[in-house]
mmCIF file of C-alpha atoms (C1' of nucleotides) in Angstrom:
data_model
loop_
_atom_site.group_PDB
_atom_site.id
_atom_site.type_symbol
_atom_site.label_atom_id
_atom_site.label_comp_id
_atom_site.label_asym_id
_atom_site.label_seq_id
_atom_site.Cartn_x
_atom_site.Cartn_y
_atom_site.Cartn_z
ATOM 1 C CA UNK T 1 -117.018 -189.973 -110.599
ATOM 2 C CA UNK T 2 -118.407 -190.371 -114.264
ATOM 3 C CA UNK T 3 -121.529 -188.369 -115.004
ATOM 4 C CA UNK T 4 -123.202 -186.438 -112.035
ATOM 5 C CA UNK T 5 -121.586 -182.977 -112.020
ATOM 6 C CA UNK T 6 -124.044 -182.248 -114.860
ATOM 7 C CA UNK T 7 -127.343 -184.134 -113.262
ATOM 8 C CA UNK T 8 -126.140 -182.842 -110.165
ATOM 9 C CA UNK T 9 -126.608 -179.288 -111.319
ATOM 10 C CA UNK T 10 -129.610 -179.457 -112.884
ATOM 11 C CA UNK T 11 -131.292 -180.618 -109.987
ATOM 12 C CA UNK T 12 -129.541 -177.863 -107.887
ATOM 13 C CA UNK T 13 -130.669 -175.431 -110.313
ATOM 14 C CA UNK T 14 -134.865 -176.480 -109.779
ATOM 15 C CA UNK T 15 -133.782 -176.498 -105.786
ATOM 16 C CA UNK T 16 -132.424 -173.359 -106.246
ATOM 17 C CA UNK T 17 -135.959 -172.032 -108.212
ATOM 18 C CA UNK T 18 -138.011 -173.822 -105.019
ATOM 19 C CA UNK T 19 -136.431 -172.150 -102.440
ATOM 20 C CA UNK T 20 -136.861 -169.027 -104.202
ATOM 21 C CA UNK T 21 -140.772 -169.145 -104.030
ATOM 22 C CA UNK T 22 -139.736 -168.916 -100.026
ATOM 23 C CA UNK T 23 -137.576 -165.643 -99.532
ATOM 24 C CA UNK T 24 -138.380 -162.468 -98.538
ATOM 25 C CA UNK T 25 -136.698 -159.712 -99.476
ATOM 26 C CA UNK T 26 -138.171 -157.132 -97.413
ATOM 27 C CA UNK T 27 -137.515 -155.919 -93.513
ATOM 28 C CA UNK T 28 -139.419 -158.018 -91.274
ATOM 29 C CA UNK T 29 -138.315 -157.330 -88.279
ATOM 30 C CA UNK T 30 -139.011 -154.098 -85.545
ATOM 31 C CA UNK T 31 -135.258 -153.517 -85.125
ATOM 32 C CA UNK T 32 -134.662 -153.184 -89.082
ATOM 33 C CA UNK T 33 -136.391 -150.158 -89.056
ATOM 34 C CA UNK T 34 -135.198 -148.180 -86.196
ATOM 35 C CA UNK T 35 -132.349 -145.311 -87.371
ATOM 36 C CA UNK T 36 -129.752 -147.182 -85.000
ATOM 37 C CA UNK T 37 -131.240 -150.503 -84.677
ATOM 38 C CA UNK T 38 -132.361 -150.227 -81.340
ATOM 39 C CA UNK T 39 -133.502 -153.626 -80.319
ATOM 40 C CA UNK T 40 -130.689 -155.647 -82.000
ATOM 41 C CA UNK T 41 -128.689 -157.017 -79.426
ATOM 42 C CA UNK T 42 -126.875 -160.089 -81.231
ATOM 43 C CA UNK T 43 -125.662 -160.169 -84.497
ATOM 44 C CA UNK T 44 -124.238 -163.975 -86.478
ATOM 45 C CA UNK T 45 -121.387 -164.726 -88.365
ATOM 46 C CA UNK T 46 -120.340 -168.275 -90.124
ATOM 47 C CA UNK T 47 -117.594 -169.342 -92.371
ATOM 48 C CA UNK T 48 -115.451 -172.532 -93.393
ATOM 49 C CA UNK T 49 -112.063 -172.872 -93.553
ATOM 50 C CA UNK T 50 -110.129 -175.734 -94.915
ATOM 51 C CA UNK T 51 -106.765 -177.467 -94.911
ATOM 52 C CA UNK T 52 -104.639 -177.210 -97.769
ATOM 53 C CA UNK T 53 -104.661 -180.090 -99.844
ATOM 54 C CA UNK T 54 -107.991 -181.242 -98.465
ATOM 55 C CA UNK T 55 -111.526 -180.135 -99.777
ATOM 56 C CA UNK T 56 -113.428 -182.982 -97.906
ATOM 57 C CA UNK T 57 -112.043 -181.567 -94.428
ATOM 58 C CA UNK T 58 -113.149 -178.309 -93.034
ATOM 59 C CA UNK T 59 -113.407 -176.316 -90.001
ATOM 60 C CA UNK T 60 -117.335 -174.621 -89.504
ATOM 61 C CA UNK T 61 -117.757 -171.685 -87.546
ATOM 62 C CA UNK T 62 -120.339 -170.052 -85.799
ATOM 63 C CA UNK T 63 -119.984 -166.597 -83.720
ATOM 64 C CA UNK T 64 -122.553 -164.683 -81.937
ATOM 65 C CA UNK T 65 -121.784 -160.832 -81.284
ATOM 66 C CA UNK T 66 -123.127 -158.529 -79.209
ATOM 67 C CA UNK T 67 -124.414 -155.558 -80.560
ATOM 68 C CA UNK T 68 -123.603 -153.090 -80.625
ATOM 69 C CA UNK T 69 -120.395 -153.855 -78.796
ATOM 70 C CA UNK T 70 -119.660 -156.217 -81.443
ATOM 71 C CA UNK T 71 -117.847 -158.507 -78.454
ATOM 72 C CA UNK T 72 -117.554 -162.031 -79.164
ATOM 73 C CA UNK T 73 -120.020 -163.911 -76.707
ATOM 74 C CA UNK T 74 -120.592 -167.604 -78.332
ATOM 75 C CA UNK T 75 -118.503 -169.387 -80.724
ATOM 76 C CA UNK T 76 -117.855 -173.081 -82.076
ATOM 77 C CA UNK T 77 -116.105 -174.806 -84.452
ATOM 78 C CA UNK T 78 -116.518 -178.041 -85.141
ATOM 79 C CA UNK T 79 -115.030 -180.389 -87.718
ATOM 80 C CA UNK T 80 -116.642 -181.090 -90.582
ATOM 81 C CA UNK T 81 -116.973 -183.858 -93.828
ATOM 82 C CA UNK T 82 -118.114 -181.934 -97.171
ATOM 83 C CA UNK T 83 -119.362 -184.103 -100.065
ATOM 84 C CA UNK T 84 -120.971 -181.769 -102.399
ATOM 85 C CA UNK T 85 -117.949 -180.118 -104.812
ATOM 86 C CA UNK T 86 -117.708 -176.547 -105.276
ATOM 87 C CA UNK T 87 -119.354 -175.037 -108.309
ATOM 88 C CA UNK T 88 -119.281 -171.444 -108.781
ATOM 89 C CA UNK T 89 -123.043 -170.561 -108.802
ATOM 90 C CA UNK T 90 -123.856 -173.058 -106.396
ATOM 91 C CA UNK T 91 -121.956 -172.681 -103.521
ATOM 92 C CA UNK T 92 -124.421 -173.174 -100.635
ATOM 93 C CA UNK T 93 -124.768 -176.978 -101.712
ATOM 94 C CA UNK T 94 -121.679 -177.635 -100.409
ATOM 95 C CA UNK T 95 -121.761 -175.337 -97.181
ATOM 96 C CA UNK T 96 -125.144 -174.633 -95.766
ATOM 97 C CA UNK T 97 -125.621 -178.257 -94.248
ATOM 98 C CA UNK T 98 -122.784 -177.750 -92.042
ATOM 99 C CA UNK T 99 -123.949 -174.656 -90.861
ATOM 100 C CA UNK T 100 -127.389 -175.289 -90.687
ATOM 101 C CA UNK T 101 -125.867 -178.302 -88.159
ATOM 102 C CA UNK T 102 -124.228 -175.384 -85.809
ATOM 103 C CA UNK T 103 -127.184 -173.392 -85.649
ATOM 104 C CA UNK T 104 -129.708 -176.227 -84.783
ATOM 105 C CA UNK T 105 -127.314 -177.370 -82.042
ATOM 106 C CA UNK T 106 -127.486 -173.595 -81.005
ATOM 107 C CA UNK T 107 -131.216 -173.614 -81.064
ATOM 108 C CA UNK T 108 -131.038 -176.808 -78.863
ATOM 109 C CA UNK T 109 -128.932 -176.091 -76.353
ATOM 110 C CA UNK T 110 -128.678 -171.800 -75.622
ATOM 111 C CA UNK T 111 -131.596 -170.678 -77.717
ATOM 112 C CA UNK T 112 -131.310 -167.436 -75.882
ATOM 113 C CA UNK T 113 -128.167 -166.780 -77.731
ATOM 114 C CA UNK T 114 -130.078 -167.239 -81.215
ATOM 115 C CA UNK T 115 -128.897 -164.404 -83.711
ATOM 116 C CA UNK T 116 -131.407 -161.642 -84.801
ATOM 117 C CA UNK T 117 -129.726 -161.864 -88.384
ATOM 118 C CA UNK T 118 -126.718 -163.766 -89.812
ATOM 119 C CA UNK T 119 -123.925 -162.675 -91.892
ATOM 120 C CA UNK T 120 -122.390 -164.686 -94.601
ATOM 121 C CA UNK T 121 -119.764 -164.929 -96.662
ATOM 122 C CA UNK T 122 -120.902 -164.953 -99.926
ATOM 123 C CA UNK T 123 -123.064 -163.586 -101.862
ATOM 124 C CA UNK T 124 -127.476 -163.213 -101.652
ATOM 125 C CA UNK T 125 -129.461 -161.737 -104.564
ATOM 126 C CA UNK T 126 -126.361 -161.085 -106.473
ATOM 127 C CA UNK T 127 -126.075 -164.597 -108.106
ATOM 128 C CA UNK T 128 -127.059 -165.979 -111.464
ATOM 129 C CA UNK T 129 -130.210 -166.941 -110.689
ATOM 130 C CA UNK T 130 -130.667 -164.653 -107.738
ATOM 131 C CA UNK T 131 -130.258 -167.452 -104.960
ATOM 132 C CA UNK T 132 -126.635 -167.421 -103.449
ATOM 133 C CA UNK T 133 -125.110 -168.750 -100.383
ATOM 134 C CA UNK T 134 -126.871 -166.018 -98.160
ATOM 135 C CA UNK T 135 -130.762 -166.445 -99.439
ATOM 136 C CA UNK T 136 -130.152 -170.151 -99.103
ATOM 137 C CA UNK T 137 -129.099 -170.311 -95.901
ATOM 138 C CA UNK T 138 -132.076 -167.326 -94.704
ATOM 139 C CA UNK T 139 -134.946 -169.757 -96.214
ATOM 140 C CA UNK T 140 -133.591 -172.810 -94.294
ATOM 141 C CA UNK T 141 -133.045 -171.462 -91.344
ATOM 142 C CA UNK T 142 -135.970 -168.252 -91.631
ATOM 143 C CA UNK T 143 -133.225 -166.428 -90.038
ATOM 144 C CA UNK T 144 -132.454 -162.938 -91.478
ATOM 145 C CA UNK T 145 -129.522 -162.861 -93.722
ATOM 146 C CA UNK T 146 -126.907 -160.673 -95.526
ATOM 147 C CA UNK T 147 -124.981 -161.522 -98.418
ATOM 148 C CA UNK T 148 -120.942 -160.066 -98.008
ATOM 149 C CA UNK T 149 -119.152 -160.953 -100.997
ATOM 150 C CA UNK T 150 -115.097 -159.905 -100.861
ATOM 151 C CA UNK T 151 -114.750 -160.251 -104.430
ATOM 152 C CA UNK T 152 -117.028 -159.367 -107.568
ATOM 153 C CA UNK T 153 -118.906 -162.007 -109.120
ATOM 154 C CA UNK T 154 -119.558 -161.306 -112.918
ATOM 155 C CA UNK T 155 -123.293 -161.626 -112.892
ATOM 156 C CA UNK T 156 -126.291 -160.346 -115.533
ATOM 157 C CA UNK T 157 -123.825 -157.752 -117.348
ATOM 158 C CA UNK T 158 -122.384 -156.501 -113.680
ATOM 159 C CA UNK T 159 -118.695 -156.800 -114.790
ATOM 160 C CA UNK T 160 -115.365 -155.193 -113.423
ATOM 161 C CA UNK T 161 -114.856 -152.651 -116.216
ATOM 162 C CA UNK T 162 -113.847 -149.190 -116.730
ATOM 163 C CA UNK T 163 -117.031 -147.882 -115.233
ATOM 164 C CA UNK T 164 -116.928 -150.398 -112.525
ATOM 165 C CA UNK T 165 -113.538 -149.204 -111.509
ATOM 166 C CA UNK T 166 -114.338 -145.487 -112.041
ATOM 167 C CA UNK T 167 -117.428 -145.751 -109.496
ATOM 168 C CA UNK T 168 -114.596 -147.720 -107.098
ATOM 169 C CA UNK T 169 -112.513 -144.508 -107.286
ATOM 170 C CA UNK T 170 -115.252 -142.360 -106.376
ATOM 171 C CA UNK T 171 -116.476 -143.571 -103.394
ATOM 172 C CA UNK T 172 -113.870 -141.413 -101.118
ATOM 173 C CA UNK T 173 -114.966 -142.823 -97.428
ATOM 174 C CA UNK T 174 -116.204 -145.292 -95.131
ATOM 175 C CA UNK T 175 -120.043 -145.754 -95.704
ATOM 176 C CA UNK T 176 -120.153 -144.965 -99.493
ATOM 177 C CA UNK T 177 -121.524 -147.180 -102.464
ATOM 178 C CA UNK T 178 -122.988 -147.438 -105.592
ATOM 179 C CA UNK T 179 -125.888 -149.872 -106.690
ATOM 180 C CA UNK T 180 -124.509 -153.301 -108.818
ATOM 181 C CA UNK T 181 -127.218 -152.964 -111.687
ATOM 182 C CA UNK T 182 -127.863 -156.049 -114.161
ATOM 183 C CA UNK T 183 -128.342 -155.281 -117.776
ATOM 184 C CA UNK T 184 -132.239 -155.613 -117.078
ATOM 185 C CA UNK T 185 -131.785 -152.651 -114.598
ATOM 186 C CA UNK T 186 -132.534 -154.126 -111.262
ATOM 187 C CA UNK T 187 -130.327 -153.708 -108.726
ATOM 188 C CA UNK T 188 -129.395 -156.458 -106.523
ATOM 189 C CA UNK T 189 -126.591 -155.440 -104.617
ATOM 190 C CA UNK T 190 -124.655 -152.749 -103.572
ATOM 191 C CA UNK T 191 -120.086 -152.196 -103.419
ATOM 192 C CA UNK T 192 -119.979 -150.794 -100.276
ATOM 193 C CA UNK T 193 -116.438 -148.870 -98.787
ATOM 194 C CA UNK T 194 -116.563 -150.681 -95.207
ATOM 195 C CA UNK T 195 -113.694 -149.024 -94.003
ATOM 196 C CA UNK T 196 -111.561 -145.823 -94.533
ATOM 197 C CA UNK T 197 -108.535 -147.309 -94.796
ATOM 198 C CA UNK T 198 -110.052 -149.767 -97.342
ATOM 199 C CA UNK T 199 -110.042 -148.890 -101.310
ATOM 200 C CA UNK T 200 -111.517 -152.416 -102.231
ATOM 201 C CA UNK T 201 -115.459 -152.585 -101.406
ATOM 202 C CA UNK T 202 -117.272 -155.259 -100.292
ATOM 203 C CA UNK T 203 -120.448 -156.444 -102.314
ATOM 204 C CA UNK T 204 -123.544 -156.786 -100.055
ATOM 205 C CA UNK T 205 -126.721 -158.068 -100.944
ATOM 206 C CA UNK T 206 -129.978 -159.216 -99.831
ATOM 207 C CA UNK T 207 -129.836 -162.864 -98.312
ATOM 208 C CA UNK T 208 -133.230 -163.061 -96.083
ATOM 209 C CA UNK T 209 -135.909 -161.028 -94.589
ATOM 210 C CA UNK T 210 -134.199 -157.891 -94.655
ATOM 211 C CA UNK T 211 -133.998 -155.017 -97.615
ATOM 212 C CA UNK T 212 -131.083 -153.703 -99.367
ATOM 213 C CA UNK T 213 -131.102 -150.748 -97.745
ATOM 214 C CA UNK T 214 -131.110 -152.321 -94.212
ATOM 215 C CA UNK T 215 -128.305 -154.587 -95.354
ATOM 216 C CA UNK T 216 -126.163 -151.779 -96.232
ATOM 217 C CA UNK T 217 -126.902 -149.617 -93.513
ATOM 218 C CA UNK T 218 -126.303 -152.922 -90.976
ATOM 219 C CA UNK T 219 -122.718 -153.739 -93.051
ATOM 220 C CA UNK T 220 -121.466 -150.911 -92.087
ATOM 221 C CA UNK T 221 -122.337 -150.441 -88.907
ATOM 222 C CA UNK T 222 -120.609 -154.009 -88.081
ATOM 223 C CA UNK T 223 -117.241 -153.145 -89.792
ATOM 224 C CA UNK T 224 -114.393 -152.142 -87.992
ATOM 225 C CA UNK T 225 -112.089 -153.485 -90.581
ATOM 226 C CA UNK T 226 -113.064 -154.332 -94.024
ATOM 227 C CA UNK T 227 -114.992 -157.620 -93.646
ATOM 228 C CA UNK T 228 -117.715 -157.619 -90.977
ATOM 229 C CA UNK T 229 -117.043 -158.232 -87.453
ATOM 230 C CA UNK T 230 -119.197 -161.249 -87.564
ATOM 231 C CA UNK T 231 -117.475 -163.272 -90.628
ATOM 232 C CA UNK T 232 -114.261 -161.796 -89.743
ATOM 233 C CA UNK T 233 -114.242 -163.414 -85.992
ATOM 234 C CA UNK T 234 -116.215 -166.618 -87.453
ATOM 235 C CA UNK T 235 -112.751 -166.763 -90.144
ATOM 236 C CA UNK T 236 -109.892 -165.796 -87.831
ATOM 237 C CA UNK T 237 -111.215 -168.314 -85.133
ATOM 238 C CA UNK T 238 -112.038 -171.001 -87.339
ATOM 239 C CA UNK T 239 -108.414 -170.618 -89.084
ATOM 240 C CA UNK T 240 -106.958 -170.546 -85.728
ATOM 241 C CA UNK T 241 -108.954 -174.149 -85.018
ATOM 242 C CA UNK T 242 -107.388 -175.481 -87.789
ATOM 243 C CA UNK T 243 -103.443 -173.904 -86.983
ATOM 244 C CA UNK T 244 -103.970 -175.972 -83.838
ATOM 245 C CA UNK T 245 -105.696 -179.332 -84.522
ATOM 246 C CA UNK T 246 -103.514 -179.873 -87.621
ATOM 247 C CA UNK T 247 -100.368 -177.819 -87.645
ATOM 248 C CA UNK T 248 -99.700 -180.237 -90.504
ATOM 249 C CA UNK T 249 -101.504 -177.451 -92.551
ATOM 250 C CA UNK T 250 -99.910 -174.165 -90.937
ATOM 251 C "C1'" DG X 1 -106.073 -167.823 -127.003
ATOM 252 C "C1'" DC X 2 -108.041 -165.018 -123.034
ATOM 253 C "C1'" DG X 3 -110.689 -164.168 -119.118
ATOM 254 C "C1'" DA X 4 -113.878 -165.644 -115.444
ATOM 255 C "C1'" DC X 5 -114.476 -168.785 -111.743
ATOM 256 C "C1'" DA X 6 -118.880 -166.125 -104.446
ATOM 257 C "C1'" DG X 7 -115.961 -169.788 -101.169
ATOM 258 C "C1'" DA D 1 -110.816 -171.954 -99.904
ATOM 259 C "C1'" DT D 2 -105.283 -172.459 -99.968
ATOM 260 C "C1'" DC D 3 -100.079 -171.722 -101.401
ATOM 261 C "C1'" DT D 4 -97.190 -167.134 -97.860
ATOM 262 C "C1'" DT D 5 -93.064 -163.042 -94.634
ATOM 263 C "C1'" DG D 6 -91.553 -159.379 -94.585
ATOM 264 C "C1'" DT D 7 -92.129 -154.945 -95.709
ATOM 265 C "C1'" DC D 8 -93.493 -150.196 -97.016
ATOM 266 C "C1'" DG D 9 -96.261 -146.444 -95.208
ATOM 267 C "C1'" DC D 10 -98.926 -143.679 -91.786
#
DNA sequence: GCGACAG
DNA sequence: ATCTTGTCGC
């Protein structure tokens, strides 16, 4: 293809500054508020997996948990056709459609099992332009949404440096974290030490309709290991759809 | 040339 | 995202 990645990216970048005018970054929900989120009963997880030499082909995934049992009790995965390339910063292009697909087919056909907020793999507020994967995916479906990032992005003067790695070896337990500040002095995320026997934090930030605080608080409370339950079921069964339809790739 | 580059 | 098993430690 000859010109478009450029075009392409402008245009995501005004989509990106439209869909902002939509989020909300506050709790909005009852449940959000209570000390142990009494009245959340089902909790969301999505993620993509893909075959090796293929980035056209992928496996989507969508979990529901109980909560807070944190049991498995809906899950799909469905094969899916991506067109839009991955570019760092603009991630949800290329995977929101596909789930946005799984959880209007939810919606049609066990609305009951609808999730009371959804966690993603990727990053919310924490972005260049403060729309990741997570915000996009919480203004098109209005569903509450948290940004879980497994790996730092470098973003407004947030960078893995010595202080960065200092405030890593602080935090001594499950639960712990420290705000990721821009340059400007907002913070839009937080690390967060999901697990004890984890030294390498997670980075969770607002997606939809839900604060930073809540996110955090709600993180946690779904980890057993170091990812969330949620995106960890959504990427273990979705990998697991993939070792079986095409052992070509396992 | 070196480092960054969510997934 | 994916390429990859066993292995060291508790």
């Amino acid at each position: 293809m000859w010109a478009p990645e450029e075009e392409m990216v402008k245009e995501w970048e005004s989509e990106q500054e439209c869909m902002k005018q939509r989020l909300v970054l506050q709790d909005t929900e009852a449940w959000q508020k209570e000390p142990d989120f009494r009245g959340l009963e089902r909790v969301g997880g999505v993620d993509l997996s893909f075959i090796k030499g293929d980035d056209h082909n992928a496996c989507a995934q969508l979990v529901i948990l109980n909560y807070p049992e944190l049991q498995v009790v809906y899950d799909v995965s469905e094969m899916v056709f991506l067109t839009s390339p991955y570019v760092s910063g603009f991630l949800a292009f290329r995977e929101v459609p596909p789930l946005l697909q799984l959880l209007h087919t939810l919606q049609r056909e066990q609305p009951e099992l609808m999730p009371q907020v959804m966690f993603v793999d990727g990053n919310g507020l924490f972005h260049y332009r403060e729309f990741g994967l997570a915000c996009h995916l919480g203004v098109l479906s209005d569903l509450p949404c948290v940004g879980v990032a497994k790996n730092l992005l470098q973003v407004q003067g947030v960078a893995k440096n010595d202080e960065h790695m200092s405030q890593i070896s602080a935090m001594s337990k499950a639960g712990d974290t420290f705000p990721l500040v821009t340059d400007s002095g907002k913070i839009l995320g937080q690390a967060l030490r999901s697990s004890d026997r984890s030294t390498k934090p997670v980075y969770v930030s607002v997606g939809h309709r839900i604060s930073l605080d809540t996110a955090v608080r709600l993180t946690h409370s779904c980890c057993r290991y170091r990812v969330p339950e949620p995106t960890r079921q959504a990427d273990l069964r979705s990998r697991e759809y993939l070792r079986r339809y095409f052992p070509s790739s396992s």
